[in-house]
PDB file of C-alpha atoms in Angstrom:
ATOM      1  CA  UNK A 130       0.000   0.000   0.000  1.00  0.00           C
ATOM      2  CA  UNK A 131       1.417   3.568  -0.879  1.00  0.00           C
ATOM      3  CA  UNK A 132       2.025   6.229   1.404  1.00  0.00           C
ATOM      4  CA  UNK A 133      -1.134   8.509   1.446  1.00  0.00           C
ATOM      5  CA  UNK A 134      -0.884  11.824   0.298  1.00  0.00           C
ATOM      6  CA  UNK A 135       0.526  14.834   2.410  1.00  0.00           C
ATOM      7  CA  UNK A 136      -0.940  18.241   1.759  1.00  0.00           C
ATOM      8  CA  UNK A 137       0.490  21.792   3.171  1.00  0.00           C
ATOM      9  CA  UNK A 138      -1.032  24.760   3.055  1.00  0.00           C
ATOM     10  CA  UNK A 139       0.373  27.960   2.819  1.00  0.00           C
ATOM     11  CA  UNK A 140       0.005  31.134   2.552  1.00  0.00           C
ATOM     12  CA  UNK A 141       2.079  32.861   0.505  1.00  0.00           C
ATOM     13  CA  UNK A 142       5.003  31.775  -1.600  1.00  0.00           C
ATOM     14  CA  UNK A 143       8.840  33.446  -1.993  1.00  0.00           C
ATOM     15  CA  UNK A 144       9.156  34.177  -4.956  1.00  0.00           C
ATOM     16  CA  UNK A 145      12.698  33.213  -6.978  1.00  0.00           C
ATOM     17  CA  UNK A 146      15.550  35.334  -6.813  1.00  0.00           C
ATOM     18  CA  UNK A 147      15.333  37.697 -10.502  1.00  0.00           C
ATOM     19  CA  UNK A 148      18.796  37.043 -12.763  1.00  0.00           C
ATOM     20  CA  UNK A 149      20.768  40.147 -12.847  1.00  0.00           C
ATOM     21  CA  UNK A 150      23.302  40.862 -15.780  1.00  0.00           C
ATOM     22  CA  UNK A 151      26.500  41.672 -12.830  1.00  0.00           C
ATOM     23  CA  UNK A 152      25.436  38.026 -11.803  1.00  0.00           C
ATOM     24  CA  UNK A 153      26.879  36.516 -15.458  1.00  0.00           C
ATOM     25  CA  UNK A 154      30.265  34.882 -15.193  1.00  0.00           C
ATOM     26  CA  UNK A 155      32.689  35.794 -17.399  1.00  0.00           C
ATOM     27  CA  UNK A 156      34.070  33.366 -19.884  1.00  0.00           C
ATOM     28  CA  UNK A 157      37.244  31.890 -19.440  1.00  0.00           C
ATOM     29  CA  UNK A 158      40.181  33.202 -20.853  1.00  0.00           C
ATOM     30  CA  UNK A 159      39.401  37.176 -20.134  1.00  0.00           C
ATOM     31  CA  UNK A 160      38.190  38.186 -23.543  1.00  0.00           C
ATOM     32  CA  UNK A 161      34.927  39.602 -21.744  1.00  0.00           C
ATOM     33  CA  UNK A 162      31.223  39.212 -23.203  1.00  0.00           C
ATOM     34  CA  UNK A 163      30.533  39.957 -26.821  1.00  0.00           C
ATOM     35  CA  UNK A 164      27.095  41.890 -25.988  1.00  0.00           C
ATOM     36  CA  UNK A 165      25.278  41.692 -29.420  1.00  0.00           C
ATOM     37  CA  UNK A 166      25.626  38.195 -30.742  1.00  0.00           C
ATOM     38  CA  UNK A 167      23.647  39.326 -33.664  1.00  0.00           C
ATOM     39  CA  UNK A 168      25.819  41.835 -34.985  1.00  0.00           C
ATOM     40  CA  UNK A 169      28.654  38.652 -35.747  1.00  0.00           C
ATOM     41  CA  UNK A 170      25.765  36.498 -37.461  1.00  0.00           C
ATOM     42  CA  UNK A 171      25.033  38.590 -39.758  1.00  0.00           C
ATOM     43  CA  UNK A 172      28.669  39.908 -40.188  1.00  0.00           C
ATOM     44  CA  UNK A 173      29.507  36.412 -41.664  1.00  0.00           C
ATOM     45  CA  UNK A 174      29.834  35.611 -45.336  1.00  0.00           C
ATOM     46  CA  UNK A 175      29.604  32.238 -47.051  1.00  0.00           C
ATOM     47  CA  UNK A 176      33.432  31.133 -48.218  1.00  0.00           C
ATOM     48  CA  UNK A 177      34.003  31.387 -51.705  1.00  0.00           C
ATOM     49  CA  UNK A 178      32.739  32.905 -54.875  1.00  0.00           C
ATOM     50  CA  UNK A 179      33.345  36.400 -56.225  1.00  0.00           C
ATOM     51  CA  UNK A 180      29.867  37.481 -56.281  1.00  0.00           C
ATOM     52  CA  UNK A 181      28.525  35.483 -53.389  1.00  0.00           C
ATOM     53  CA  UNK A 182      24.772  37.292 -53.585  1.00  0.00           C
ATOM     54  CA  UNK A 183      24.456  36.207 -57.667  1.00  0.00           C
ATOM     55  CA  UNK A 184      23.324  32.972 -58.784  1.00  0.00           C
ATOM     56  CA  UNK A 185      26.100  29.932 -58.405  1.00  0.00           C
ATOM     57  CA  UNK A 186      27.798  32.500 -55.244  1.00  0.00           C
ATOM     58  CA  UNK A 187      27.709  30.749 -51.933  1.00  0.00           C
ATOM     59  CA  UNK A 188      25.023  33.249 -50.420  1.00  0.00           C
ATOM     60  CA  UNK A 189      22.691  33.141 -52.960  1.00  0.00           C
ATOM     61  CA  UNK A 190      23.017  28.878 -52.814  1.00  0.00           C
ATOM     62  CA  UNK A 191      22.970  28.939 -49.272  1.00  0.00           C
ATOM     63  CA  UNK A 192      19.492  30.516 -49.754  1.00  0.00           C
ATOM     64  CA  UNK A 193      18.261  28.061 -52.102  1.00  0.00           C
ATOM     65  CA  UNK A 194      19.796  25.091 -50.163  1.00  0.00           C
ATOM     66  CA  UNK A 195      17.512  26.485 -47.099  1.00  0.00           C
ATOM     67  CA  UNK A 196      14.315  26.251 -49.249  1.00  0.00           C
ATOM     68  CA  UNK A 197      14.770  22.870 -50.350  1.00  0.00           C
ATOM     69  CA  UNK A 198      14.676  22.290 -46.956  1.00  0.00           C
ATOM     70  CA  UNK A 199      11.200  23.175 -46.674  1.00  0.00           C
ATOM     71  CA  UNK A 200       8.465  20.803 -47.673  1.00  0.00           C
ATOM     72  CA  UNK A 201       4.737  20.741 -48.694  1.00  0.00           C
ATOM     73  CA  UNK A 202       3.094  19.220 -46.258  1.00  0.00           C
ATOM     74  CA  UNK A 203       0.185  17.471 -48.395  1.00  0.00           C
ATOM     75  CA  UNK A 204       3.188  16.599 -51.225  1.00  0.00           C
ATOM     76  CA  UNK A 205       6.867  15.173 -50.129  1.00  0.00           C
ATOM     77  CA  UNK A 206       8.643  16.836 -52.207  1.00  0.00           C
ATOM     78  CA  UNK A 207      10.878  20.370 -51.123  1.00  0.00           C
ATOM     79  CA  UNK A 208       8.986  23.652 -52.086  1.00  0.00           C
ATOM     80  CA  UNK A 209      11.909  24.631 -54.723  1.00  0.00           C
ATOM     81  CA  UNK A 210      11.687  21.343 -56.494  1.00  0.00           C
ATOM     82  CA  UNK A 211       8.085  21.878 -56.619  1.00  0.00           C
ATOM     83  CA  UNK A 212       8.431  24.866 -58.333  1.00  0.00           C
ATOM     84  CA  UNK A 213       6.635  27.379 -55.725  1.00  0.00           C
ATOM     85  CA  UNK A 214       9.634  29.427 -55.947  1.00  0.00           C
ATOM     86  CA  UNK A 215       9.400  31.975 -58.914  1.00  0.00           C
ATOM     87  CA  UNK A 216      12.431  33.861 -58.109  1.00  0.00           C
ATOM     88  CA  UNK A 217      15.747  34.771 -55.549  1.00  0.00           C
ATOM     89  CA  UNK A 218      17.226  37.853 -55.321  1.00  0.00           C
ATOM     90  CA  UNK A 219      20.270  38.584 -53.115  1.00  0.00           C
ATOM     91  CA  UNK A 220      21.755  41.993 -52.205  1.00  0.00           C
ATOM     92  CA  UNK A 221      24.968  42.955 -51.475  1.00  0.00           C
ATOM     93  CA  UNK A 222      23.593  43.992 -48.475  1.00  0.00           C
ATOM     94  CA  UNK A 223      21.795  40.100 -47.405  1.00  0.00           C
ATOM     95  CA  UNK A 224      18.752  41.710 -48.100  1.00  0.00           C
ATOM     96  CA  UNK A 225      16.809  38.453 -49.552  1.00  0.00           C
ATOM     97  CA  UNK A 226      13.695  38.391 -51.533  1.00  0.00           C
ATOM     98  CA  UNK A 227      11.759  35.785 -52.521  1.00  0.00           C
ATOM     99  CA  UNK A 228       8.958  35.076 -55.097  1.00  0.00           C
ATOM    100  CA  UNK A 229       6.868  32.500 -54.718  1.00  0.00           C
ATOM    101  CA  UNK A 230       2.862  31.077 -55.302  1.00  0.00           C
ATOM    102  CA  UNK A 231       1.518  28.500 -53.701  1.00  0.00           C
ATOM    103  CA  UNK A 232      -0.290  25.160 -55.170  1.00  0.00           C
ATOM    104  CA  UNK A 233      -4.022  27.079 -54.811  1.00  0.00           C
ATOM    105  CA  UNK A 234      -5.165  29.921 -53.198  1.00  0.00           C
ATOM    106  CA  UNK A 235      -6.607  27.972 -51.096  1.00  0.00           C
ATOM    107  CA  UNK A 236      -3.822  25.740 -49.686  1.00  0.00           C
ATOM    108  CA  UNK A 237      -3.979  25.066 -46.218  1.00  0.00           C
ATOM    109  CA  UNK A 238      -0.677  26.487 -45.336  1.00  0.00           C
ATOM    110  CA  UNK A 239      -1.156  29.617 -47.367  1.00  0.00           C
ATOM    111  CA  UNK A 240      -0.994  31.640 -43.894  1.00  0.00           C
ATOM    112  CA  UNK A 241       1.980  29.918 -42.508  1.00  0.00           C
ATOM    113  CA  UNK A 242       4.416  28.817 -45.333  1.00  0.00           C
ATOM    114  CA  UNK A 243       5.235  32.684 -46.325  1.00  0.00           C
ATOM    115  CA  UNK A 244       6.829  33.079 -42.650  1.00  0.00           C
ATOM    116  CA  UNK A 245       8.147  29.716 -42.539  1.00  0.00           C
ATOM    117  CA  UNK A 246      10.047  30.815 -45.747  1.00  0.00           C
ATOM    118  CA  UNK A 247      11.031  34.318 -44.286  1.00  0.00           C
ATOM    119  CA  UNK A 248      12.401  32.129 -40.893  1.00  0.00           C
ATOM    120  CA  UNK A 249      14.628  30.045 -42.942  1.00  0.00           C
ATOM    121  CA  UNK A 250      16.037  32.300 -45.388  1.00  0.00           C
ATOM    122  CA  UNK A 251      16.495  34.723 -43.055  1.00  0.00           C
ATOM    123  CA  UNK A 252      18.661  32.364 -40.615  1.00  0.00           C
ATOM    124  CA  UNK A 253      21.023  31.954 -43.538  1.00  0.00           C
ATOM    125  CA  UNK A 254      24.469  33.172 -42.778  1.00  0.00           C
ATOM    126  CA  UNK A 255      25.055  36.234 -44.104  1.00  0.00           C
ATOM    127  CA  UNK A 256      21.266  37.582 -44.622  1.00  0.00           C
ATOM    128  CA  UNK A 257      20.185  40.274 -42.943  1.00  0.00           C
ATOM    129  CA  UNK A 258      16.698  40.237 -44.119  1.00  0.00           C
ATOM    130  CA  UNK A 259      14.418  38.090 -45.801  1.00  0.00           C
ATOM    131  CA  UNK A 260      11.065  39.203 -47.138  1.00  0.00           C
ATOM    132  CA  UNK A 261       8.807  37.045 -49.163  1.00  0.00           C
ATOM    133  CA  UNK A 262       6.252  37.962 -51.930  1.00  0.00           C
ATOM    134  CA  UNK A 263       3.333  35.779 -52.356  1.00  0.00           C
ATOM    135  CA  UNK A 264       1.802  35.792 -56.159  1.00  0.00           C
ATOM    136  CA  UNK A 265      -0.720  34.091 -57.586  1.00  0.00           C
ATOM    137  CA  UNK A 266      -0.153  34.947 -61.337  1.00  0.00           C
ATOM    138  CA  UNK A 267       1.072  33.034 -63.083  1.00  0.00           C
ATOM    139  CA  UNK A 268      -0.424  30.141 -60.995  1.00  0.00           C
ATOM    140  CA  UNK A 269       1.495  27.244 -60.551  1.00  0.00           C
ATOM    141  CA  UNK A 270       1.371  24.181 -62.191  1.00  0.00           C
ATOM    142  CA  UNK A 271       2.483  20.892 -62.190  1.00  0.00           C
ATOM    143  CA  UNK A 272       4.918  21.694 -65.484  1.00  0.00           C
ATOM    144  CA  UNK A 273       6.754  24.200 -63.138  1.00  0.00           C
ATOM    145  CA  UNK A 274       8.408  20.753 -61.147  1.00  0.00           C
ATOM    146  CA  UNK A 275      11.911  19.729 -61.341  1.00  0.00           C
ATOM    147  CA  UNK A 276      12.502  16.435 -63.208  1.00  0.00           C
ATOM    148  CA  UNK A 277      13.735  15.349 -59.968  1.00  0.00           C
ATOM    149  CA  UNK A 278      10.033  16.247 -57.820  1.00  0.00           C
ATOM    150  CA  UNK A 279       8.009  14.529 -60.933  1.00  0.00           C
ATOM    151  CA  UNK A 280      10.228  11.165 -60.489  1.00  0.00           C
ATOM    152  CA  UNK A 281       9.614  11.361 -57.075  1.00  0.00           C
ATOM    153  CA  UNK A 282       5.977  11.419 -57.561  1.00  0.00           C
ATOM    154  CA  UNK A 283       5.785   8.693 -59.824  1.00  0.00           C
ATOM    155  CA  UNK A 284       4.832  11.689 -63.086  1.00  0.00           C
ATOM    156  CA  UNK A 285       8.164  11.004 -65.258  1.00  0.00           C
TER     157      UNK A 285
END
């Protein structure tokens, strides 16, 4: 048989000491805290390629490599290979901006895929911001799929 159950009532509760910043502990090594981490994200760059914000540079591909990481959810194939992206356009300046559609108006993601697109690109290396541009002309079509997405689905 278990022990039975012990209840203590109180009255009012201490809260938790609050984290103060002079509480941090300095790494080792004495090189102090770097205070914005963001500021050496976006400094980096890709390695190699002239004209790394141009198609083929490592910025550009790094973009494109993170949206063929995202995938339809009603279709397993990525969104790039699917043909949803229209076009890329890198700045010198990692300002990203992509052009896409969606399958129908009507897809069920149509409110969520145009951030989940802005997240990714935007957590590229190198890219500062990401906007996205949602079009519906010209609608997409199964013709606008990679060889590769229409073996997958059994079309080719």
């Amino acid at each position: 048989m278990s022990d039975p159950i012990k209840v203590e009532e109180v009255e009012t509760v201490q809260a938790p000491p609050r984290a103060k910043v002079s509480d941090a502990v300095e790494p080792a090594g004495g090189e102090g805290r770097q205070r914005d981490y963001l500021a050496g994200f976006l400094a980096q760059q890709p390695a190699g390629g002239e004209a790394p914000h141009e198609p083929g540079g490592a910025l550009y591909e790094g973009v494109i490599d993170a949206l063929k990481e995202i995938y339809d959810p009603e279709i397993p194939v990525n969104i790039y290979d699917l043909g949803l992206i229209y076009a890329v356009e890198v700045t010198d300046a990692g300002q990203a901006t992509v052009t896409m559609t969606l399958t129908t108006p009507h897809c069920p993601v149509a409110e969520s895929m145009p951030g989940e697109v802005e997240m990714r690109v935007a957590a590229v290396p190198g890219i500062a911001f990401a906007d996205v541009n949602l079009v519906w002309d010209p609608p997409w079509d199964p013709q606008k799929m990679s060889d590769d997405a229409k073996l997958e689905l059994g079309m080719l």
